[in-house]
Every structure is written in structure tokens, then in C-alpha cells.
Short mmCIF file of C-alpha atoms in Angstrom, two decimals:
data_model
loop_
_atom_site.label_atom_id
_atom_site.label_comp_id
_atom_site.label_asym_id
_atom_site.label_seq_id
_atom_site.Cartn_x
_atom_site.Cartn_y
_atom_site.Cartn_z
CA UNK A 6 0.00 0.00 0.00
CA UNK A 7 2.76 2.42 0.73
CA UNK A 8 3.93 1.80 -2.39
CA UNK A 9 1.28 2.21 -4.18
CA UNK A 10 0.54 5.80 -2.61
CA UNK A 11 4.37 6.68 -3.24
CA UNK A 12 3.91 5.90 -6.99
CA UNK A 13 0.38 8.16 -7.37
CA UNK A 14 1.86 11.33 -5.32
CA UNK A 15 4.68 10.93 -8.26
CA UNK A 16 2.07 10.80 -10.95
CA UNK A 17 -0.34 13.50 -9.90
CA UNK A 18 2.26 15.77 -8.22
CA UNK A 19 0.56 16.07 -5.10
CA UNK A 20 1.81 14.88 -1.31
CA UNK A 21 1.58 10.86 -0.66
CA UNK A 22 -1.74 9.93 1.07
CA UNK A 23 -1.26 8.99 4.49
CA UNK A 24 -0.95 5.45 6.38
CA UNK A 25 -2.79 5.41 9.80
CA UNK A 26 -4.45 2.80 12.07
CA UNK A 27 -6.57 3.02 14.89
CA UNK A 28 -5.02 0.95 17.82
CA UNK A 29 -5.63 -0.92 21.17
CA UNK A 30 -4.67 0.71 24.20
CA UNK A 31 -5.28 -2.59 26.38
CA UNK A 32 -2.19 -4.94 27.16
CA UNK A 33 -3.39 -8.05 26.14
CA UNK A 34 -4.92 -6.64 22.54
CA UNK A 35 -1.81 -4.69 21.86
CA UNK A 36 0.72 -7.79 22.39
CA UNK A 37 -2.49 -10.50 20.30
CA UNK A 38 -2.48 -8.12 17.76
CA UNK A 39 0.50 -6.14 16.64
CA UNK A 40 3.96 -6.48 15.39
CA UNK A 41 4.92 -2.81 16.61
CA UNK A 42 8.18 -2.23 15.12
CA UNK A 43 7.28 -3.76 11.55
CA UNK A 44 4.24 -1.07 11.44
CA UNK A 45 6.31 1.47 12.83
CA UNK A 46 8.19 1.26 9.24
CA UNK A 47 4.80 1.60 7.29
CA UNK A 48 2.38 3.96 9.56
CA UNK A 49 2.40 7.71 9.39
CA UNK A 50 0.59 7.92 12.59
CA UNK A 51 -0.66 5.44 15.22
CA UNK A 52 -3.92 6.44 16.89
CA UNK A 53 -4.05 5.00 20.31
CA UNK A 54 -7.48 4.51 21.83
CA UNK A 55 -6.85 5.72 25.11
CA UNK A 56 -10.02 5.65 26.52
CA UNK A 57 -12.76 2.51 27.58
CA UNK A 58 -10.23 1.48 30.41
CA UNK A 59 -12.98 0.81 32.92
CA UNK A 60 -16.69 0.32 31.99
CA UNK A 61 -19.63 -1.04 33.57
CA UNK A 62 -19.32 -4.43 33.50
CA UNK A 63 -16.09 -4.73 35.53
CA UNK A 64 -18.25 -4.51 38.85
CA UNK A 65 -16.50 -1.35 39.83
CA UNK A 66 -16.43 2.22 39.19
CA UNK A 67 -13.51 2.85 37.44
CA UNK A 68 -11.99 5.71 35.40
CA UNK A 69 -12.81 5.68 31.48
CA UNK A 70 -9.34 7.48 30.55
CA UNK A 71 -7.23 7.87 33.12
CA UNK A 72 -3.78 9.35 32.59
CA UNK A 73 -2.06 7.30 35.09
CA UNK A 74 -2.33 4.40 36.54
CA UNK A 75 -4.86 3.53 39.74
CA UNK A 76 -6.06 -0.19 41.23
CA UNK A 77 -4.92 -1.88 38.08
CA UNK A 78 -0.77 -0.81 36.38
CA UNK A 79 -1.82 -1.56 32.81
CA UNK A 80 -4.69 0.70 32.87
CA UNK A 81 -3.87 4.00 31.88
CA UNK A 82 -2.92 6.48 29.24
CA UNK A 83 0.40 6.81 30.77
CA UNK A 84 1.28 2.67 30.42
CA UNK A 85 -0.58 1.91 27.12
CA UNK A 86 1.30 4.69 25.36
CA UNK A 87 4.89 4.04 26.99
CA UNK A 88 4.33 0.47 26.26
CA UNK A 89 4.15 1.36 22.00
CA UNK A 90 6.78 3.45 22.76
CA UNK A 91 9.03 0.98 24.18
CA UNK A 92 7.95 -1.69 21.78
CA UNK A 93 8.68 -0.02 18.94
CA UNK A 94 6.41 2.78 18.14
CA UNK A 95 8.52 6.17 16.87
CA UNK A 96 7.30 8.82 19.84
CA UNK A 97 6.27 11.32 16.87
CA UNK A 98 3.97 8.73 14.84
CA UNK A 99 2.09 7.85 18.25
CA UNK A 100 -0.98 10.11 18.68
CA UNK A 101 -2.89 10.29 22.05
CA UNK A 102 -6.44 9.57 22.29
CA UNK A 103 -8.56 12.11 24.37
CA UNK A 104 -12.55 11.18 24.54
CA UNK A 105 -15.69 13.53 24.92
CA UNK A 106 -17.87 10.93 26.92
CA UNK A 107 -17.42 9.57 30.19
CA UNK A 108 -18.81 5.58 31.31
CA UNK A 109 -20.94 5.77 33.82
CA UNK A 110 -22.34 3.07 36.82
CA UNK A 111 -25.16 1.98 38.93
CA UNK A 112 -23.36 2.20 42.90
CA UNK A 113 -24.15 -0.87 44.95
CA UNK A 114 -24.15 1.45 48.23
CA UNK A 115 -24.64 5.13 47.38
CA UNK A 116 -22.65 6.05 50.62
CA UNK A 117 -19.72 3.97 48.58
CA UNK A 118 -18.66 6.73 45.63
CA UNK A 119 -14.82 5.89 45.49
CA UNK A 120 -13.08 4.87 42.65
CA UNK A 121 -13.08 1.13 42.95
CA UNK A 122 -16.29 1.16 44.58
CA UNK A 123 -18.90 -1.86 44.08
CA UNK A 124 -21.19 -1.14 40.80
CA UNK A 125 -24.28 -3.52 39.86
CA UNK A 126 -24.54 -2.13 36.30
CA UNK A 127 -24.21 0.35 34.25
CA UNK A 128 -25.52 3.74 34.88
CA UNK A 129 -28.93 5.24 33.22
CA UNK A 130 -28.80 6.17 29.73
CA UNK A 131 -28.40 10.25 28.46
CA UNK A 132 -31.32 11.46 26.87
CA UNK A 133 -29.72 12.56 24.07
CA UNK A 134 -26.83 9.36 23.41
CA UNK A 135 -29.52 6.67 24.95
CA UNK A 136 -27.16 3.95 25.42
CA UNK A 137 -26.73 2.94 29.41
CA UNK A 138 -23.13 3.23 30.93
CA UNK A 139 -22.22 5.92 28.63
CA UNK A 140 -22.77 9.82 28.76
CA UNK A 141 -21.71 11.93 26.23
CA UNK A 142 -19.56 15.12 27.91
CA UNK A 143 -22.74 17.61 27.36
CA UNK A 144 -25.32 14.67 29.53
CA UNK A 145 -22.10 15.16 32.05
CA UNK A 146 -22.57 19.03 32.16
CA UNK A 147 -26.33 18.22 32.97
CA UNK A 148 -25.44 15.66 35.04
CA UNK A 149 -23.59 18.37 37.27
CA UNK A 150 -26.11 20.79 36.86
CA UNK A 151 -28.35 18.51 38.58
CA UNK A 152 -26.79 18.95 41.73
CA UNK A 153 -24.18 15.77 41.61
CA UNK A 154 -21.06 16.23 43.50
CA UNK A 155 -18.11 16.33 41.43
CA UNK A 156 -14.58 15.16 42.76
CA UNK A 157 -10.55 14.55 41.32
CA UNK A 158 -9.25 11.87 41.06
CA UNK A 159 -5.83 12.93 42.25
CA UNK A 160 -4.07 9.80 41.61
CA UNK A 161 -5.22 9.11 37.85
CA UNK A 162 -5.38 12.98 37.05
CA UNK A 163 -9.49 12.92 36.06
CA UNK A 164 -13.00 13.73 37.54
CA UNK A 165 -15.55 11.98 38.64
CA UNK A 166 -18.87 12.47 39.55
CA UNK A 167 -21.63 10.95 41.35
CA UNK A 168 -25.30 11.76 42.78
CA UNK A 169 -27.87 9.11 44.43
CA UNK A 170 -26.41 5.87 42.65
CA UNK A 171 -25.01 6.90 39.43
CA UNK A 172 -21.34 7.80 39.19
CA UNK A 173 -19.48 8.68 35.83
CA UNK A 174 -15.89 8.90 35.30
CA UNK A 175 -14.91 11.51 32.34
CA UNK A 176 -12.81 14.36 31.48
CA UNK A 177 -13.00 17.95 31.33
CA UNK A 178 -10.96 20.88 30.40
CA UNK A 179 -8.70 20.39 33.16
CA UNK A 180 -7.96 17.23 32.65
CA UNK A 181 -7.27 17.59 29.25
CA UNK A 182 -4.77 20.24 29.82
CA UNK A 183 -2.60 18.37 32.20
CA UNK A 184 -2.63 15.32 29.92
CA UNK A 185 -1.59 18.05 27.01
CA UNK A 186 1.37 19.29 29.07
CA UNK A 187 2.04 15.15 29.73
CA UNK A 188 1.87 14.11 25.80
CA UNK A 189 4.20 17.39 25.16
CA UNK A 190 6.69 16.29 27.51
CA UNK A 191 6.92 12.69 26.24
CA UNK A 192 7.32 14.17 22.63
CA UNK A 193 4.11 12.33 21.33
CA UNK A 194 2.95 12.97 17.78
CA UNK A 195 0.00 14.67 18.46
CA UNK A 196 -3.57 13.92 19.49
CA UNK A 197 -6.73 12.41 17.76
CA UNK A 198 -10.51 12.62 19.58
CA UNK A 199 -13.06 10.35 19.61
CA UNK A 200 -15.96 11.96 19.36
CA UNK A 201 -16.62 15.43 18.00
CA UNK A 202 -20.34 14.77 18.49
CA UNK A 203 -19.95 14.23 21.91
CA UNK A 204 -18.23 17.13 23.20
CA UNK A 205 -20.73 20.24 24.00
CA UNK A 206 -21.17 20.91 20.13
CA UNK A 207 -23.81 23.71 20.63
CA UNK A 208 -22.07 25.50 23.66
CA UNK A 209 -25.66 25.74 25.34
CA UNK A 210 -25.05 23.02 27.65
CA UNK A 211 -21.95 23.00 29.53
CA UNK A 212 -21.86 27.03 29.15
CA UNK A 213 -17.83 26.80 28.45
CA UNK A 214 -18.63 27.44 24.84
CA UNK A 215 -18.76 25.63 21.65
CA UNK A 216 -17.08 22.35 21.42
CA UNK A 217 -15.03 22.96 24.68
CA UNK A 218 -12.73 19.82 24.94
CA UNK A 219 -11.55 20.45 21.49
CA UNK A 220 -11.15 23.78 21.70
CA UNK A 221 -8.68 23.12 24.69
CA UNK A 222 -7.11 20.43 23.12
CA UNK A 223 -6.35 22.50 19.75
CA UNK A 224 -5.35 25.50 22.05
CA UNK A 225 -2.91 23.90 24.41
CA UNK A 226 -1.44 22.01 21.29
CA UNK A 227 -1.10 25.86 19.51
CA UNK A 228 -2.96 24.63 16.93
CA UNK A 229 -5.90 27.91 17.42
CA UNK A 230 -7.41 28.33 14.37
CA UNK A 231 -7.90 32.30 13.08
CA UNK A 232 -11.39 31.73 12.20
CA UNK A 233 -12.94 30.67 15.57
#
């Protein structure tokens, strides 16, 4: 394939169409599934899917991207990326993934909100994304506005939030900064995002303007665009 896109940017003049791939993050897919090094010859860019570490059916609330590592060492942004890194994986073709939705959880005991603590399910489904265990980061601002209490996870660098029995684990703006100034420091390639549809698209929700994840992301990577 790389080939073949090397011998059409000759014939039309133009730059060669790019090689990328959309990869595990988890331990187990990542060493079933890859030969790191031999695509690290081929790929322009890896996209690591850095998010869906914990989810509801793992019986616990858990953190859906966090940057480092909590109860569990292979589960984190920090460890999935170092680990294509170390395995072969140039620093500069590895992009970060950064997510706009949060997994959320039914708590066993409501008094129980920590991260870790007993879950029975996932939580309700958003009005708007209607899938249980998953809120997209505008259901989160409502979520908040609701009256749920939000808390940082100091250890993994992310929020979380709970109210009654539901609990969500998610990022926001300041999370996405820190793990910004984290990707910078490690000289990673870039970022990617999965999803712009779930990130507060019409501004009206989260009242932190349009599309505010992104917006950080793009601003704290100086990549501001003239027109916004």
C-alpha cells in the first residue's frame, strides 16, 4: 500500500496519502495483535485509543481514561502509550487519544462513591446518546447541573462524579490540559478525539462554549485556528 501511494503522489504531483491505524490501548490486545516495530516502518501515525479502560461491567467504578495508573498498572494512558513506545512505536507517529464521553455506573451502596467502589450495572442512559453506561460530555454538564457532586481523582489525574447511585468517570478541560502538558513532555505525535459529536457541540449546555474539549485540546497544542 505504501507503495502504491508513493507511486500516485509521483504521478499526480501532489503529497503521498497517508498510512494510519486506529489501535488498542489494552495490554493483552496490543501484544495478540500487533507487530509494533514492523508497522512502525509503514504507519504515518498510530492512533491509540486511550479511553474505555474501565466500563460497567467490571463490577467497579472505574476511570474511562485515566492518565495514570490507579487499582490496576496496565490501565492507563500513561502505560498503554509508553508500552508502544518501548515496543517499537517512533514517539512522533504515536498520537494520544482524548474522549468527549465519560462511562458511567449503577453504585451498589450510594454512601460507597470511590473509585473502585462496588457497581451492579451500568448507569442510566443520556437522553440525548440513549445507550446505558455511557454519557456523552454535554449529559455530564447536565449531570452536574443537577446537583451531583463532582470530585478529582488525584491519583489518575481525572473527575468523577456521582449523585444518588449513578457515578461517571470523564474528562473535562482540566484534565485535558494536564494530559496536554504530559503528551508534550513525552514528545508524542500529536492527538486524535473520539468523538466530536460528543463534546458540547452547541455550547448551550456545559456554558464553556462551543465544542469545549476540542477547543482546549487544539489551544494547548497551539494549533488555534484564526477563524474561531
Amino acid at each position: 500500500m505504501l507503495a502504491a501511494f508513493e507511486q500516485e503522489a509521483k504521478q499526480v504531483n501532489k503529497p503521498r496519502l497517508m498510512i494510519t491505524a486506529a489501535v488498542a490501548a489494552g495490554l493483552s490486545n496490543i501484544q495478540a495483535g500487533y507487530e509494533i516495530a514492523e508497522l512502525g516502518k509503514y504507519l504515518d501515525y498510530f492512533h491509540v485509543m486511550t479511553y474505555d479502560f474501565y466500563s460497567s461491567g467490571d463490577g467497579q467504578t472505574g476511570e474511562n481514561s485515566p492518565l495514570y495508573s490507579g487499582n490496576n498498572v496496565y490501565l492507563s494512558v500513561d502505560y498503554a502509550m509508553n508500552y508502544w513506545k518501548s515496543n517499537g512505536a517512533p514517539a512522533e507517529k504515536l498520537l494520544v487519544g482524548f474522549p468527549t464521553y465519560g462511562h458511567s455506573f449503577n453504585l451498589q451502596n450510594p454512601s460507597n462513591t470511590a473509585v473502585g467502589a462496588p457497581t451492579s450495572g451500568p448507569g442510566p442512559a443520556g437522553p440525548y446518546t440513549k445507550e446505558a453506561g455511557l454519557l456523552a460530555y454535554y449529559e455530564i454538564c447536565t449531570f452536574l447541573d443537577s446537583g451531583a457532586t463532582q470530585a478529582w481523582d488525584a491519583p489518575q489525574d481525572v473527575p468523577y462524579a456521582y449523585k444518588s447511585s449513578e457515578w461517571v468517570g470523564y474528562d473535562n478541560i482540566k484534565s485535558f490540559n494536564i494530559k496536554v502538558d504530559w503528551l508534550k513532555k513525552n514528545n508524542y505525535g500529536g492527538a486524535m478525539v473520539w468523538t466530536l459529536d460528543m463534546d458540547d457541540f452547541t455550547g448551550t449546555f456545559c456554558k464553556q462554549g462551543k465544542y469545549p474539549l476540542i477547543t482546549t485540546l487544539k489551544n494547548a497544542l497551539g494549533q488555534q485556528s484564526s477563524s474561531e
